[in-house]
Structures are given as structure tokens and as C-alpha cells.
Short mmCIF file of C-alpha atoms and ligand atoms in Angstrom, two decimals:
data_model
loop_
_atom_site.label_atom_id
_atom_site.label_comp_id
_atom_site.label_asym_id
_atom_site.label_seq_id
_atom_site.Cartn_x
_atom_site.Cartn_y
_atom_site.Cartn_z
CA MET A 20 105.77 90.13 97.96
CA SER A 21 106.38 91.32 101.51
CA LYS A 22 107.62 88.84 104.10
CA LYS A 23 104.20 89.12 105.69
CA ASP A 24 102.58 87.60 102.61
CA ASP A 25 105.20 84.92 102.08
CA PHE A 26 103.71 81.57 103.04
CA SER A 27 107.09 79.88 102.58
CA SER A 28 108.30 81.55 105.79
CA LEU A 29 105.76 79.43 107.69
CA ASN A 30 107.22 76.13 108.82
CA ILE A 31 104.53 73.89 107.29
CA SER A 32 104.38 71.30 104.53
CA LYS A 33 103.95 72.25 100.86
CA GLU A 34 100.65 70.45 100.61
CA THR A 35 99.18 72.20 103.65
CA THR A 36 100.49 75.54 102.36
CA ALA A 37 98.72 75.00 99.05
CA ARG A 38 95.45 74.21 100.81
CA LEU A 39 95.78 77.25 103.06
CA GLN A 40 96.56 79.62 100.19
CA GLU A 41 93.59 78.34 98.25
CA GLN A 42 91.30 79.68 100.99
CA TYR A 43 93.38 82.46 102.56
CA PRO A 44 95.50 84.33 100.01
CA THR A 45 97.33 86.45 102.60
CA ILE A 46 99.05 85.69 105.90
CA MET A 47 96.85 88.33 107.54
CA ALA A 48 93.70 86.51 106.41
CA LEU A 49 95.04 83.28 107.88
CA ALA A 50 96.20 84.93 111.09
CA THR A 51 92.79 86.45 111.81
CA THR A 52 90.77 83.28 111.18
CA PRO A 53 89.66 80.92 113.96
CA PRO A 54 91.57 77.60 113.59
CA GLU A 55 88.27 75.62 113.57
CA GLU A 56 87.26 77.48 110.41
CA VAL A 57 90.65 76.71 108.85
CA VAL A 58 90.12 73.00 109.62
CA ARG A 59 86.69 73.06 107.95
CA ARG A 60 87.62 75.08 104.88
CA CYS A 61 91.06 73.65 104.16
CA GLU A 62 90.30 70.08 105.22
CA ILE A 63 93.49 69.79 107.28
CA SER A 64 94.02 68.40 110.80
CA SER A 65 93.33 70.60 113.79
CA THR A 66 97.00 70.32 114.84
CA SER A 67 98.19 71.61 111.44
CA ALA A 68 95.59 74.40 111.46
CA ALA A 69 96.55 75.54 114.97
CA ARG A 70 100.26 75.50 114.07
CA ALA A 71 99.72 77.46 110.84
CA VAL A 72 97.47 80.06 112.47
CA ASN A 73 99.87 80.54 115.40
CA GLN A 74 102.84 81.03 113.09
CA ALA A 75 100.86 83.46 110.94
CA ARG A 76 99.88 85.46 114.04
CA LYS A 77 103.55 85.68 115.08
CA LEU A 78 104.65 86.78 111.62
CA ILE A 79 102.05 89.56 111.52
CA GLY A 80 103.00 90.66 115.02
CA MET A 81 99.59 89.88 116.45
CA ALA A 82 100.97 87.98 119.41
CA GLU A 83 102.04 91.14 121.28
CA PRO A 84 99.87 94.11 122.36
CA ILE A 85 100.60 97.54 120.88
CA THR A 86 100.45 100.87 122.67
CA ALA A 87 97.35 103.04 122.53
CA ALA A 88 99.49 105.75 120.92
CA GLU A 89 100.39 103.43 118.07
CA LEU A 90 96.77 102.36 117.74
CA PHE A 91 95.78 106.03 117.56
CA GLU A 92 98.27 106.61 114.73
CA ARG A 93 97.00 103.56 112.86
CA LYS A 94 93.38 104.66 113.23
CA LEU A 95 94.18 108.18 112.04
CA ALA A 96 95.85 106.72 108.98
CA LYS A 97 92.78 104.67 108.03
CA PRO A 98 91.34 105.98 104.80
CA ARG A 99 87.65 106.66 104.28
CA ILE A 100 85.14 106.57 101.46
CA THR A 101 83.11 109.72 100.97
CA THR A 102 79.32 109.43 100.89
CA SER A 103 79.10 112.43 98.50
CA SER A 104 77.39 114.39 101.29
CA GLN A 105 79.71 116.58 103.33
CA GLN A 106 77.25 116.67 106.21
CA LEU A 107 76.99 112.90 106.33
CA ASP A 108 80.76 112.50 105.99
CA GLU A 109 81.24 114.91 108.86
CA ILE A 110 79.12 113.01 111.39
CA LEU A 111 80.83 109.79 110.25
CA GLY A 112 84.25 111.29 111.02
CA GLY A 113 85.12 111.76 107.34
CA GLY A 114 83.18 109.01 105.57
CA ILE A 115 82.79 105.25 105.71
CA THR A 116 85.94 103.85 107.27
CA VAL A 117 88.00 100.76 106.48
CA GLY A 118 88.54 98.19 109.22
CA ALA A 119 84.95 98.50 110.43
CA ILE A 120 81.41 97.41 109.72
CA THR A 121 79.09 100.38 109.21
CA GLU A 122 75.36 99.68 109.30
CA PHE A 123 72.59 101.88 107.91
CA SER A 124 69.06 100.94 109.00
CA GLY A 125 65.80 102.49 107.95
CA ALA A 126 62.31 101.98 106.59
CA PHE A 127 61.75 101.40 102.87
CA ALA A 128 62.94 104.13 100.51
CA THR A 129 65.06 105.87 103.14
CA GLY A 130 68.11 105.62 100.87
CA LYS A 131 70.02 102.59 102.16
CA THR A 132 70.50 101.08 98.70
CA GLN A 133 71.07 104.45 97.03
CA LEU A 134 73.93 105.12 99.44
CA ALA A 135 75.32 101.66 98.70
CA PHE A 136 75.35 102.48 94.96
CA GLN A 137 77.04 105.82 95.65
CA LEU A 138 79.75 104.13 97.73
CA CYS A 139 80.37 101.57 94.95
CA ILE A 140 81.23 104.49 92.67
CA ASN A 141 83.10 106.55 95.24
CA VAL A 142 85.39 103.73 96.38
CA GLN A 143 86.82 103.69 92.85
CA GLN A 144 87.93 107.32 93.03
CA PRO A 145 91.51 108.22 93.93
CA GLN A 146 92.14 109.01 97.59
CA GLU A 147 92.24 112.77 97.02
CA MET A 148 88.67 112.54 95.73
CA GLY A 149 87.42 110.56 98.71
CA GLY A 150 87.95 107.07 97.32
CA LEU A 151 90.31 104.18 97.89
CA ASP A 152 91.31 103.47 94.30
CA GLY A 153 89.62 100.11 94.75
CA LYS A 154 86.71 97.98 93.68
CA ALA A 155 83.45 96.93 95.31
CA LEU A 156 81.76 93.63 96.05
CA PHE A 157 77.97 94.01 96.30
CA ILE A 158 76.13 91.12 97.96
CA ASP A 159 72.55 91.58 96.87
CA THR A 160 70.05 89.67 98.99
CA GLU A 161 66.91 91.48 97.79
CA ASN A 162 67.52 91.53 94.04
CA THR A 163 67.61 95.34 94.05
CA PHE A 164 71.03 95.97 92.50
CA ALA A 165 70.26 98.33 89.61
CA PRO A 166 73.14 98.82 87.11
CA SER A 167 71.17 101.52 85.29
CA ARG A 168 70.91 103.55 88.50
CA VAL A 169 74.65 103.15 89.22
CA ALA A 170 75.32 104.26 85.63
CA GLU A 171 73.09 107.32 86.12
CA MET A 172 75.03 108.28 89.27
CA SER A 173 78.39 107.74 87.58
CA TYR A 174 77.69 110.38 84.90
CA SER A 175 78.82 112.98 87.47
CA PHE A 176 82.33 111.60 86.96
CA THR A 177 82.47 110.07 83.50
CA ASP A 178 80.89 109.69 80.08
CA ASP A 179 81.63 106.00 80.25
CA PRO A 180 79.63 104.35 83.06
CA LYS A 181 80.88 100.93 81.98
CA ALA A 182 84.27 101.77 83.39
CA PHE A 183 82.63 102.08 86.82
CA LEU A 184 80.28 99.13 86.41
CA GLN A 185 83.21 96.89 85.53
CA ASN A 186 84.74 97.46 88.95
CA ILE A 187 81.68 96.35 90.89
CA TYR A 188 81.29 92.62 91.48
CA VAL A 189 77.70 91.66 92.19
CA SER A 190 76.77 88.43 93.96
CA ARG A 191 73.09 87.66 94.22
CA ALA A 192 72.50 85.76 97.49
CA TYR A 193 69.45 83.52 97.29
CA ASN A 194 69.17 82.48 100.93
CA ALA A 195 70.91 82.91 104.28
CA ASP A 196 73.20 79.93 103.78
CA HIS A 197 74.19 81.24 100.35
CA GLN A 198 74.81 84.72 101.77
CA ILE A 199 77.16 83.26 104.39
CA GLN A 200 78.92 81.15 101.77
CA ILE A 201 79.53 84.12 99.46
CA VAL A 202 81.22 86.03 102.27
CA GLU A 203 83.25 82.99 103.35
CA LYS A 204 84.52 82.51 99.82
CA ALA A 205 85.24 86.17 99.15
CA ASP A 206 88.92 86.21 100.17
CA LYS A 207 90.28 85.38 96.73
CA ILE A 208 88.19 87.81 94.69
CA ILE A 209 88.93 90.56 97.22
CA GLN A 210 92.67 90.04 97.22
CA LYS A 211 93.01 89.51 93.48
CA ASN A 212 90.97 92.54 92.49
CA ASN A 213 91.77 95.07 95.21
CA VAL A 214 88.22 95.11 96.56
CA ARG A 215 88.07 97.81 99.26
CA LEU A 216 84.32 97.87 99.90
CA VAL A 217 81.98 94.98 100.68
CA ILE A 218 78.26 95.70 100.74
CA VAL A 219 75.61 93.42 102.21
CA ASP A 220 72.21 94.80 101.18
CA SER A 221 70.42 93.71 103.25
CA MET A 222 71.73 91.73 106.20
CA ALA A 223 68.21 91.07 107.42
CA SER A 224 65.93 89.83 104.66
CA HIS A 225 66.94 86.15 104.41
CA PHE A 226 67.58 85.67 108.11
CA ARG A 227 64.21 87.12 109.06
CA ALA A 228 62.33 85.17 106.40
CA GLU A 229 63.98 81.81 107.00
CA PHE A 230 64.18 81.84 110.79
CA PRO A 231 60.90 83.29 112.05
CA GLY A 232 59.72 83.11 115.65
CA LYS A 233 61.31 82.25 118.98
CA ASP A 234 61.97 78.58 118.20
CA ASN A 235 64.34 79.51 115.39
CA LEU A 236 66.07 82.26 117.30
CA PRO A 237 69.08 80.33 118.68
CA ARG A 238 69.99 78.96 115.23
CA ARG A 239 69.53 82.37 113.61
CA GLN A 240 71.67 84.09 116.26
CA GLN A 241 74.40 81.51 115.91
CA MET A 242 74.52 81.85 112.11
CA LEU A 243 74.44 85.64 112.28
CA MET A 244 77.27 85.80 114.78
CA ALA A 245 79.51 83.59 112.65
CA HIS A 246 78.58 85.63 109.56
CA ALA A 247 79.42 88.88 111.35
CA GLU A 248 82.73 87.43 112.48
CA THR A 249 83.70 86.61 108.89
CA LEU A 250 82.76 90.12 107.73
CA GLN A 251 84.80 91.64 110.54
CA ARG A 252 87.76 89.46 109.59
CA LEU A 253 87.55 90.68 105.99
CA THR A 254 87.64 94.34 107.09
CA GLU A 255 90.84 93.76 109.03
CA SER A 256 92.55 91.31 106.68
CA TYR A 257 92.15 93.43 103.57
CA GLU A 258 91.85 96.97 104.97
CA LEU A 259 88.40 97.34 103.47
CA ALA A 260 85.11 98.89 104.51
CA VAL A 261 81.98 96.81 105.11
CA TYR A 262 78.65 98.58 104.60
CA THR A 263 75.54 96.68 105.63
CA THR A 264 71.88 97.63 105.57
CA ASN A 265 69.20 96.53 107.97
CA GLN A 266 65.43 96.70 108.18
CA ILE A 267 63.65 98.26 111.12
CA LEU A 268 60.83 97.08 113.33
CA SER A 269 58.69 98.47 116.13
CA ASN A 270 59.88 97.45 119.53
CA PRO A 271 56.81 95.68 121.01
CA ASP A 272 57.96 96.15 124.62
CA SER A 273 57.96 99.86 124.28
CA ILE A 274 54.51 99.85 122.68
CA PHE A 275 53.18 98.59 126.05
CA THR A 276 54.81 101.43 127.86
CA GLY A 277 53.42 103.87 125.35
CA THR A 278 56.84 104.70 123.96
CA SER A 279 56.74 102.71 120.74
CA SER A 280 60.07 103.06 119.01
CA LEU A 281 61.59 101.94 115.74
CA GLU A 282 64.79 99.97 115.95
CA PRO A 283 66.99 97.90 113.64
CA ALA A 284 65.99 94.28 113.10
CA LEU A 285 68.07 91.17 113.93
CA GLY A 286 68.33 91.75 117.69
CA PHE A 287 71.33 91.56 119.98
CA ALA A 288 73.34 88.85 118.22
CA TRP A 289 73.90 91.10 115.25
CA GLY A 290 73.41 94.43 117.02
CA HIS A 291 76.75 94.36 118.80
CA ARG A 292 78.72 93.61 115.66
CA PRO A 293 78.63 96.77 113.50
CA THR A 294 81.16 99.33 114.71
CA HIS A 295 78.99 102.26 113.70
CA ARG A 296 75.18 102.13 113.50
CA ILE A 297 73.14 104.78 111.73
CA LEU A 298 69.37 105.14 111.48
CA LEU A 299 67.84 106.79 108.41
CA ARG A 300 64.45 108.45 108.27
CA LYS A 301 62.50 110.30 105.64
CA SER A 302 61.77 113.97 105.70
CA ARG A 303 60.09 116.10 103.04
CA GLY A 304 60.51 115.09 99.39
CA THR A 305 64.01 113.91 98.62
CA THR A 306 65.33 114.83 102.06
CA ARG A 307 66.64 112.12 104.35
CA ILE A 308 67.99 112.39 107.89
CA ALA A 309 70.77 110.16 109.21
CA ARG A 310 71.36 109.75 112.93
CA ILE A 311 74.33 107.95 114.45
CA PHE A 312 72.97 106.08 117.46
CA ASP A 313 75.68 103.59 118.34
CA SER A 314 79.42 104.05 117.88
CA PRO A 315 82.44 103.76 120.18
CA GLU A 316 83.92 107.00 118.82
CA LEU A 317 81.26 109.04 117.01
CA ALA A 318 78.82 111.30 118.84
CA GLU A 319 75.05 110.96 118.43
CA ARG A 320 74.59 113.50 115.69
CA GLU A 321 72.29 114.02 112.74
CA ALA A 322 72.98 114.93 109.13
CA VAL A 323 70.63 115.89 106.33
CA PHE A 324 71.15 114.74 102.77
CA HIS A 325 69.19 114.38 99.56
CA ILE A 326 68.63 111.57 97.09
CA THR A 327 68.98 113.28 93.73
CA PRO A 328 69.10 111.86 90.19
CA GLN A 329 72.89 112.42 90.37
CA GLY A 330 73.13 110.45 93.62
CA ILE A 331 73.55 111.30 97.29
CA ARG A 332 74.07 115.02 97.81
CA ASP A 333 74.12 117.57 100.64
CA GLY A 334 70.91 118.85 102.14
CA PRO A 335 70.09 122.29 103.51
CA PRO A 336 71.22 123.07 107.10
CA LEU A 337 69.31 121.35 109.90
CA ASP A 338 67.45 124.49 111.04
CA TYR A 339 65.83 125.32 107.72
N1 ATP B 417 66.95 107.76 89.56
C1 ATP B 417 66.60 108.30 90.72
N2 ATP B 417 66.61 109.65 90.88
C2 ATP B 417 66.24 110.20 92.05
N3 ATP B 417 65.82 109.49 93.13
C3 ATP B 417 65.78 108.16 93.00
C4 ATP B 417 66.19 107.50 91.81
N4 ATP B 417 66.06 106.18 92.00
C5 ATP B 417 65.60 106.01 93.26
N5 ATP B 417 65.43 107.20 93.87
C6 ATP B 417 64.86 107.44 95.20
O1 ATP B 417 65.48 106.62 96.13
C7 ATP B 417 64.54 106.22 97.13
C8 ATP B 417 64.70 104.74 97.33
O2 ATP B 417 65.86 104.57 98.06
P1 ATP B 417 66.48 103.13 98.34
O3 ATP B 417 66.23 102.26 97.19
O4 ATP B 417 67.87 103.37 98.76
O5 ATP B 417 65.60 102.65 99.57
P2 ATP B 417 65.98 101.60 100.68
O6 ATP B 417 66.22 102.35 101.93
O7 ATP B 417 67.06 100.73 100.19
O8 ATP B 417 64.60 100.83 100.82
P3 ATP B 417 64.25 99.27 100.97
O9 ATP B 417 64.18 99.02 102.44
O10 ATP B 417 62.94 99.13 100.32
O11 ATP B 417 65.31 98.49 100.28
C9 ATP B 417 63.17 106.56 96.63
O12 ATP B 417 62.70 107.67 97.39
C10 ATP B 417 63.41 106.98 95.19
O13 ATP B 417 62.58 108.03 94.82
MG1 MG B 418 67.12 98.77 99.51
#
């Protein structure tokens, strides 16, 4: 155990330590959590929570800024998960990255779930094959997780799909509150099993169904923002990638101006949270087009890929 994961180096009582470790298995997880959440989850006083979080932050070295050069090095070192399409990987800067939330939006059958399945397999590969040697946690809000389809995709790598299926934890989320709870309680399973990819497919369905209309908007926004914060904390605490999917809707304002456009659902509260946002659209047959439209470091580019029986694969060049 590294000093950074040694709770005994925090100057707090044994009982409080036990409660903290129950919820936050690493110092990093504790250090990146808002103290109010620690109070709620660990049922300890706000003074104890603030003290524990502050000490954890110090131990991790979060109290001091780092140089941009060091940040650059750290970002370069961040591993990525291949999508199994070179073109798609290229516009993503090498694949789906850890330490970030990557969102794919699109109409039905554009490939959002297929890509999620592919990533669940690919994350298990060794790093030289575009994986992270880790496992996946799939939070299924639409009841569309299909083990048979994951097995079909895995035949490109193995004769024994069970070996891959065993490394994918599936949590069916029945409503928005349940979805939030699954993510909040994910620390232990992630840490214990080396989960390096968390999928939420989809972010939108429960929130849109349970909080319709303007009256419900403030509550929905508030819940979504807290949910996003927890997901972001997981990416940084456990060096894992978060892949979320989102539905799309027509922007009614632009219909009036005659420029009707399709955009991801869930509005601003969620919209600012994913680090990279990608929009998928259908083309002919099995062809799909991905366009990055919002990222602090990736250009607005398009990639073509195919959904094949074997999984996600490269498409022909854009000017075919
Ligand atoms: N076994 C398979 N072999 C080839 N293509 C498949 C296979 N299974 C599904 N597909 C294709 O995948 C597409 C569906 O993609 P996917 O399920 O990822 O859609 P989605 O974007 O998640 O849609 P939704 O919004 O409805 O969830 C369909 O075009 C379907 O033909
Ligand atoms: Mg889907």
C-alpha cells in the first residue's frame, strides 16, 4: 500500500477511519469528495469530515497548484481505450481517455450502445492492444445491455466469450434516483475489481421521463449536476474513463428561425459536464458518422465507422 492510500497516516479516530473507508476506499477518493457528501454518506460530524478531507487533500498534494508543464506530462501519460475504429480513435486523440467524461449523442440506432459494448471488451485488452487491462461497469438505464451481442463481438479476440463477460459488471438502473445511487456507491466495486471504464447508457432516459416540463427543471438540473460531479470524481479518483450516451432533440428556438437543429438532450446543467461531446448520425447502411462538437482540446472533426457483426470497425474514407 502506498502512503497515499494509507488511512492511518490521517490524524483521525479509528471509528471515523472505518466509516470513511467503507465509503471511500482510497485517499484520492476521499480527497476529491465534497465534505458535505462525506457527512451524508459516512454519518460523521461536519467538523470530522472537513478535517479528514483537508488532510487527504494535503497527502495527495492537491493543496498546491502544479505547473502547466507537469500537467502536460500527466495528460500525455493518460492511457486511452481504443474504439476499434482507427478513424474514430484519431479524432478522439487516440481513443476514449481516462480522467474525463466522454459523451456520445445521437438518434436511435446510431451506434451509441454498440460502441459501449465494444469499449467494454476493449478496456480488458492489454495496453499495447488499446486497452487498460481493466474491467467495466455498465449502468443500464434502458434495459438494452445484450450479453449475446457482447459475446458476438468478443469472438474477434477469443473462443471463450465468458472470459470477457465475467469482467463486465452490469447494474440495471430503474429510475433517476437509483441511477444516482449506483454511481454514488460504485467506489468499492471499482477499487476492488480494477474497473477502468464506467458506462452510463443512457444519461437521459430517466431524467427526461421523471422530470418533464419547466416546473420540474430546477430539481432535474440540480440532480443532474450532482450526478455529473460524482461521475467526474470517479474518473479522477480511479484513473478511469466515463462513457455516457445521450438522446437528441430538435431545438425549438431554431425551428422558428428556420434553422431547426438537432442537439443533445438534458440542457445546460448537464451539457457543460462532459469533457468531450460527440454527435453520431446515420449514413448509408451500416455507416455511421461521428462529429466532435465540443471539447477543450479536440478539433471539430468527423470520422466514419461501421457497425459490423464483429463490432465497431473502420469505414471508407470521407470522400468516397
Ligand atoms: N449483431 C449485429 N450485427 C450487426 N449490426 C448490429 C448487430 N446488432 C445491432 N446492430 C446494429 O446496431 C444498430 C443499433 O445500434 P445501437 O443499439 O448502438 O443504437 P443506439 O444509438 O444505442 O440507439 P438507441 O437510442 O435506440 O439506444 C442497428 O443499426 C443495428 O442494425
Ligand atoms: Mg442504445
